[in-house]
GROMACS .gro file of C-alpha atoms in nm:
model
  272
    1MET     CA    1   0.542  -0.538  -2.407
    2SER     CA    2   0.224  -0.365  -2.297
    3ILE     CA    3   0.144  -0.323  -1.928
    4LEU     CA    4  -0.191  -0.248  -1.765
    5VAL     CA    5  -0.152  -0.039  -1.449
    6THR     CA    6  -0.470  -0.068  -1.243
    7GLY     CA    7  -0.574   0.168  -0.965
    8GLY     CA    8  -0.469   0.463  -1.175
    9ARG     CA    9  -0.535   0.721  -0.902
   10GLY     CA   10  -0.335   0.533  -0.636
   11ALA     CA   11   0.002   0.666  -0.521
   12VAL     CA   12   0.193   0.352  -0.617
   13ALA     CA   13   0.024   0.335  -0.958
   14ARG     CA   14   0.102   0.702  -1.023
   15GLY     CA   15   0.466   0.645  -0.936
   16LEU     CA   16   0.485   0.337  -1.157
   17ARG     CA   17   0.328   0.525  -1.449
   18GLY     CA   18   0.597   0.791  -1.424
   19LEU     CA   19   0.873   0.532  -1.421
   20LEU     CA   20   0.732   0.347  -1.722
   21ALA     CA   21   0.686   0.670  -1.916
   22ALA     CA   22   1.041   0.782  -1.840
   23ARG     CA   23   1.172   0.458  -1.988
   24GLY     CA   24   0.947   0.461  -2.290
   25ILE     CA   25   0.774   0.137  -2.187
   26PRO     CA   26   0.423   0.107  -2.333
   27TYR     CA   27   0.150   0.096  -2.071
   28ARG     CA   28  -0.221   0.153  -2.025
   29VAL     CA   29  -0.380   0.303  -1.714
   30GLY     CA   30  -0.691   0.138  -1.575
   31SER     CA   31  -0.918   0.320  -1.333
   32ARG     CA   32  -1.265   0.264  -1.194
   33ASP     CA   33  -1.319   0.641  -1.209
   34ARG     CA   34  -1.434   0.727  -1.559
   35ASP     CA   35  -1.292   1.079  -1.535
   36THR     CA   36  -0.932   0.968  -1.472
   37PRO     CA   37  -0.727   1.138  -1.747
   38ASP     CA   38  -0.574   0.910  -2.014
   39ALA     CA   39  -0.719   0.598  -1.852
   40VAL     CA   40  -0.938   0.312  -1.967
   41HIS     CA   41  -1.236   0.221  -1.751
   42CYS     CA   42  -1.131  -0.077  -1.538
   43ASP     CA   43  -1.337  -0.137  -1.226
   44LEU     CA   44  -1.181  -0.435  -1.049
   45GLY     CA   45  -1.522  -0.511  -0.902
   46GLY     CA   46  -1.693  -0.483  -1.242
   47PRO     CA   47  -1.611  -0.774  -1.477
   48ALA     CA   48  -1.779  -0.603  -1.775
   49THR     CA   49  -1.487  -0.360  -1.783
   50PHE     CA   50  -1.218  -0.629  -1.805
   51PRO     CA   51  -1.218  -0.722  -2.178
   52GLY     CA   52  -1.154  -0.367  -2.298
   53ALA     CA   53  -0.890  -0.301  -2.034
   54LEU     CA   54  -0.701  -0.626  -2.099
   55ALA     CA   55  -0.706  -0.630  -2.479
   56GLY     CA   56  -0.347  -0.650  -2.607
   57ILE     CA   57  -0.201  -0.658  -2.254
   58ARG     CA   58   0.081  -0.893  -2.154
   59SER     CA   59   0.155  -0.781  -1.798
   60VAL     CA   60  -0.066  -0.632  -1.525
   61PHE     CA   61   0.007  -0.432  -1.212
   62LEU     CA   62  -0.291  -0.524  -0.998
   63TYR     CA   63  -0.444  -0.380  -0.685
   64ALA     CA   64  -0.605  -0.637  -0.455
   65GLU     CA   65  -0.982  -0.631  -0.506
   66ALA     CA   66  -1.136  -0.967  -0.420
   67SER     CA   67  -1.493  -0.917  -0.543
   68GLY     CA   68  -1.411  -0.960  -0.911
   69ILE     CA   69  -1.088  -1.157  -0.901
   70GLU     CA   70  -1.220  -1.486  -1.041
   71ALA     CA   71  -1.363  -1.307  -1.344
   72PHE     CA   72  -1.044  -1.102  -1.379
   73VAL     CA   73  -0.829  -1.415  -1.384
   74LYS     CA   74  -1.051  -1.579  -1.643
   75GLU     CA   75  -1.046  -1.274  -1.870
   76ALA     CA   76  -0.671  -1.225  -1.826
   77VAL     CA   77  -0.604  -1.583  -1.936
   78THR     CA   78  -0.838  -1.540  -2.234
   79ALA     CA   79  -0.664  -1.213  -2.331
   80GLY     CA   80  -0.321  -1.376  -2.328
   81VAL     CA   81  -0.185  -1.201  -2.021
   82GLU     CA   82   0.141  -1.364  -1.916
   83HIS     CA   83   0.236  -1.196  -1.588
   84VAL     CA   84   0.048  -1.033  -1.300
   85VAL     CA   85   0.221  -0.828  -1.030
   86LEU     CA   86  -0.006  -0.799  -0.728
   87LEU     CA   87   0.021  -0.522  -0.472
   88SER     CA   88  -0.074  -0.736  -0.175
   89SER     CA   89   0.008  -0.691   0.195
   90SER     CA   90   0.243  -0.849   0.447
   91SER     CA   91  -0.065  -0.899   0.665
   92VAL     CA   92  -0.140  -1.214   0.463
   93LEU     CA   93   0.148  -1.382   0.647
   94ALA     CA   94  -0.034  -1.366   0.980
   95PRO     CA   95  -0.176  -1.696   1.111
   96SER     CA   96  -0.534  -1.563   1.110
   97ALA     CA   97  -0.506  -1.377   0.777
   98ASP     CA   98  -0.817  -1.533   0.626
   99ASP     CA   99  -1.033  -1.399   0.911
  100SER     CA  100  -0.892  -1.046   0.935
  101PRO     CA  101  -1.038  -0.743   0.753
  102LEU     CA  102  -0.678  -0.622   0.713
  103SER     CA  103  -0.574  -0.920   0.503
  104ALA     CA  104  -0.866  -1.134   0.387
  105SER     CA  105  -0.915  -0.953   0.056
  106HIS     CA  106  -0.545  -0.958  -0.025
  107LEU     CA  107  -0.521  -1.326   0.062
  108ALA     CA  108  -0.821  -1.416  -0.154
  109VAL     CA  109  -0.668  -1.239  -0.453
  110GLU     CA  110  -0.330  -1.406  -0.393
  111GLN     CA  111  -0.492  -1.747  -0.380
  112ALA     CA  112  -0.693  -1.691  -0.698
  113LEU     CA  113  -0.386  -1.578  -0.889
  114THR     CA  114  -0.147  -1.847  -0.766
  115ALA     CA  115  -0.403  -2.116  -0.849
  116SER     CA  116  -0.430  -1.985  -1.206
  117PRO     CA  117  -0.202  -2.038  -1.509
  118LEU     CA  118  -0.086  -1.675  -1.481
  119ARG     CA  119   0.271  -1.613  -1.372
  120THR     CA  120   0.225  -1.416  -1.051
  121THR     CA  121   0.460  -1.195  -0.852
  122LEU     CA  122   0.349  -1.097  -0.503
  123LEU     CA  123   0.457  -0.763  -0.358
  124ARG     CA  124   0.372  -0.763   0.012
  125PRO     CA  125   0.437  -0.421   0.166
  126GLY     CA  126   0.412  -0.368   0.538
  127SER     CA  127   0.294  -0.034   0.670
  128PHE     CA  128   0.269   0.247   0.414
  129ALA     CA  129   0.456   0.557   0.530
  130SER     CA  130   0.166   0.751   0.378
  131ASN     CA  131  -0.056   0.632   0.663
  132ALA     CA  132   0.095   0.929   0.848
  133ARG     CA  133  -0.121   1.154   0.630
  134GLY     CA  134  -0.401   1.064   0.869
  135TRP     CA  135  -0.236   1.301   1.116
  136ALA     CA  136  -0.258   1.599   0.881
  137TRP     CA  137  -0.605   1.718   0.980
  138PRO     CA  138  -0.552   1.733   1.357
  139LEU     CA  139  -0.213   1.897   1.297
  140LYS     CA  140  -0.369   2.166   1.080
  141SER     CA  141  -0.640   2.223   1.339
  142GLY     CA  142  -0.383   2.263   1.616
  143ARG     CA  143  -0.511   1.968   1.816
  144PRO     CA  144  -0.288   1.699   1.969
  145LEU     CA  145  -0.278   1.362   1.798
  146ARG     CA  146  -0.467   1.095   1.993
  147LEU     CA  147  -0.312   0.749   1.973
  148PRO     CA  148  -0.423   0.426   2.139
  149TYR     CA  149  -0.074   0.270   2.114
  150PRO     CA  150   0.195   0.537   2.066
  151GLY     CA  151   0.459   0.271   2.142
  152ALA     CA  152   0.341   0.034   1.867
  153TYR     CA  153   0.603  -0.039   1.603
  154CYS     CA  154   0.563  -0.058   1.227
  155ASP     CA  155   0.786  -0.066   0.919
  156PRO     CA  156   0.688   0.244   0.715
  157VAL     CA  157   0.773   0.204   0.348
  158HIS     CA  158   0.779   0.489   0.095
  159GLU     CA  159   0.538   0.458  -0.197
  160ALA     CA  160   0.823   0.546  -0.436
  161ASP     CA  161   1.005   0.230  -0.327
  162LEU     CA  162   0.692   0.027  -0.397
  163ALA     CA  163   0.665   0.177  -0.745
  164GLU     CA  164   1.031   0.106  -0.819
  165SER     CA  165   0.992  -0.250  -0.690
  166ALA     CA  166   0.694  -0.301  -0.918
  167LEU     CA  167   0.892  -0.168  -1.213
  168ALA     CA  168   1.174  -0.410  -1.137
  169VAL     CA  169   0.959  -0.722  -1.133
  170LEU     CA  170   0.761  -0.609  -1.439
  171THR     CA  171   1.071  -0.554  -1.651
  172ASP     CA  172   1.322  -0.815  -1.527
  173PRO     CA  173   1.208  -1.174  -1.593
  174ALA     CA  174   1.466  -1.301  -1.344
  175LEU     CA  175   1.277  -1.127  -1.062
  176ALA     CA  176   0.928  -1.230  -1.170
  177GLY     CA  177   0.729  -1.510  -1.015
  178GLY     CA  178   0.841  -1.467  -0.655
  179SER     CA  179   0.701  -1.311  -0.339
  180TYR     CA  180   0.864  -1.011  -0.171
  181THR     CA  181   0.791  -0.865   0.172
  182LEU     CA  182   0.868  -0.495   0.137
  183THR     CA  183   0.946  -0.277   0.437
  184GLY     CA  184   1.109   0.053   0.512
  185PRO     CA  185   1.463   0.050   0.655
  186GLN     CA  186   1.359   0.104   1.018
  187SER     CA  187   1.115  -0.033   1.271
  188LEU     CA  188   0.963   0.280   1.424
  189THR     CA  189   0.701   0.347   1.689
  190PHE     CA  190   0.425   0.595   1.616
  191ALA     CA  191   0.585   0.825   1.872
  192ALA     CA  192   0.915   0.809   1.685
  193GLN     CA  193   0.745   0.885   1.354
  194ILE     CA  194   0.573   1.186   1.510
  195SER     CA  195   0.907   1.308   1.645
  196ILE     CA  196   1.070   1.276   1.301
  197LEU     CA  197   0.777   1.449   1.135
  198GLY     CA  198   0.801   1.734   1.386
  199GLU     CA  199   1.173   1.776   1.315
  200VAL     CA  200   1.104   1.794   0.942
  201LEU     CA  201   0.821   2.045   0.991
  202GLY     CA  202   1.024   2.248   1.240
  203ARG     CA  203   0.775   2.233   1.523
  204SER     CA  204   0.679   2.015   1.814
  205ILE     CA  205   0.384   1.785   1.751
  206PRO     CA  206   0.190   1.708   2.069
  207PHE     CA  207   0.018   1.374   2.113
  208GLU     CA  208  -0.162   1.196   2.391
  209ALA     CA  209  -0.235   0.833   2.460
  210VAL     CA  210  -0.601   0.729   2.466
  211THR     CA  211  -0.768   0.400   2.534
  212ALA     CA  212  -0.861   0.167   2.253
  213GLU     CA  213  -1.228   0.233   2.331
  214GLN     CA  214  -1.181   0.610   2.311
  215TRP     CA  215  -1.001   0.587   1.978
  216LYS     CA  216  -1.261   0.354   1.831
  217ALA     CA  217  -1.539   0.592   1.933
  218GLU     CA  218  -1.355   0.885   1.776
  219VAL     CA  219  -1.311   0.712   1.439
  220ASP     CA  220  -1.664   0.573   1.430
  221GLY     CA  221  -1.816   0.671   1.097
  222TYR     CA  222  -1.475   0.691   0.932
  223ILE     CA  223  -1.330   0.344   0.995
  224PRO     CA  224  -1.571   0.046   0.997
  225GLY     CA  225  -1.590  -0.127   1.335
  226PRO     CA  226  -1.437  -0.463   1.232
  227TYR     CA  227  -1.149  -0.286   1.056
  228ALA     CA  228  -1.089  -0.063   1.360
  229ASP     CA  229  -1.086  -0.370   1.584
  230ALA     CA  230  -0.832  -0.540   1.358
  231LEU     CA  231  -0.607  -0.234   1.362
  232LEU     CA  232  -0.623  -0.215   1.739
  233GLU     CA  233  -0.539  -0.583   1.769
  234TYR     CA  234  -0.239  -0.542   1.540
  235TRP     CA  235  -0.110  -0.232   1.718
  236ALA     CA  236  -0.145  -0.407   2.053
  237SER     CA  237   0.061  -0.698   1.921
  238THR     CA  238   0.349  -0.466   1.824
  239ASP     CA  239   0.329  -0.235   2.126
  240GLY     CA  240   0.689  -0.219   2.247
  241LEU     CA  241   0.791  -0.494   2.002
  242PRO     CA  242   0.993  -0.394   1.693
  243VAL     CA  243   0.878  -0.555   1.369
  244GLU     CA  244   1.108  -0.742   1.132
  245ILE     CA  245   1.276  -0.541   0.857
  246THR     CA  246   1.362  -0.699   0.522
  247GLY     CA  247   1.607  -0.611   0.246
  248ALA     CA  248   1.359  -0.679  -0.035
  249VAL     CA  249   1.341  -0.317  -0.152
  250GLU     CA  250   1.717  -0.304  -0.201
  251GLN     CA  251   1.713  -0.649  -0.364
  252LEU     CA  252   1.467  -0.527  -0.625
  253THR     CA  253   1.569  -0.164  -0.673
  254GLY     CA  254   1.942  -0.174  -0.610
  255HIS     CA  255   1.930   0.093  -0.339
  256PRO     CA  256   1.836   0.095   0.032
  257ALA     CA  257   1.475   0.164   0.117
  258ARG     CA  258   1.392   0.529   0.171
  259THR     CA  259   1.359   0.636   0.534
  260PHE     CA  260   1.049   0.774   0.700
  261ARG     CA  261   1.234   1.104   0.730
  262THR     CA  262   1.269   1.110   0.352
  263TRP     CA  263   0.897   1.043   0.317
  264ALA     CA  264   0.819   1.326   0.560
  265GLN     CA  265   1.046   1.565   0.366
  266ASP     CA  266   0.880   1.463   0.039
  267HIS     CA  267   0.532   1.525   0.180
  268ALA     CA  268   0.586   1.814   0.421
  269GLY     CA  269   0.341   2.021   0.218
  270ASP     CA  270   0.060   1.782   0.313
  271PHE     CA  271   0.089   1.902   0.673
  272ALA     CA  272   0.122   2.276   0.606
   0.00000   0.00000   0.00000
C-alpha cells in the first residue's frame, strides 16, 4: 500500500506522516511548495503536477482545494487510486453551505469525489483548536484580545486527533467509505478557551468585547471581507448556544478526543 499525503506542510499532514513512518507504512508527501523536504511537487490547483504525484499511489489523504478537483479525480482514477480520505469541514452540513466562503470549497470537493468511482471517506472536523494561535501576537505584544463574540461556542479539536483519525480510515478497510464529524470533547466559548489558555500559561489573559464592525475593520487586509462576514455570522449563531459534540474521534482512534487544555499545554511555546 502506498499513500499520498497532500498538504505536506499542514499540521494534520505532518502528524499523519509521523504516524505512517512510525508504523513502517509506505507513503509519499505531496506539497505545492517545491522546497518542502522529501516531498513531490503536488499543487492541488495545478493539474500538471498530478500524474507524477499519483504514480503508484493507492490511497490519498487530500486537502480540500476545489480549483483543480475535477482534474485530480480524473488523474486519480487513471492512476488506479482506490481510496481518497478528504479533510473536509463540518461547515458543509449547514443549510447554506454552497453559498458560504467557509464551506463552499469543501462542499465542491466532496461532491466531485462522491460522484466519482473513487471510494471516498469524509473527515469533517469542526473548529480547529489551533485557531487559538491567532491570539499569540496580541498576547506577545501585551495587548488585550479583542473579540466580537466572546460568548460564542465552538468544538475545538486537536490536530493530533485529526491525524490519528486519518490514519485509522486509511489503514482499516472497515472504517473507510463513511463520513465522520470530528469534534473536541467539549463545547467551549472563546472566553472559556482564553481562561484555560491563561491557566496553562500561568497568567491572566485580558480580553474585551468589540462590535462586529470594529473587529472586521481591524482584520481588514488579513481576512477577506466575505470570509470575515461568514465568520461573524457563524459566531453570532453560536453566541450563548453550545454546539453539538460527537464521539467520532473515539470511534476512529479508540481514545477520547484530546481536550483544549491538552492542546494549550502542547503548544504553550507558541504564546511565549
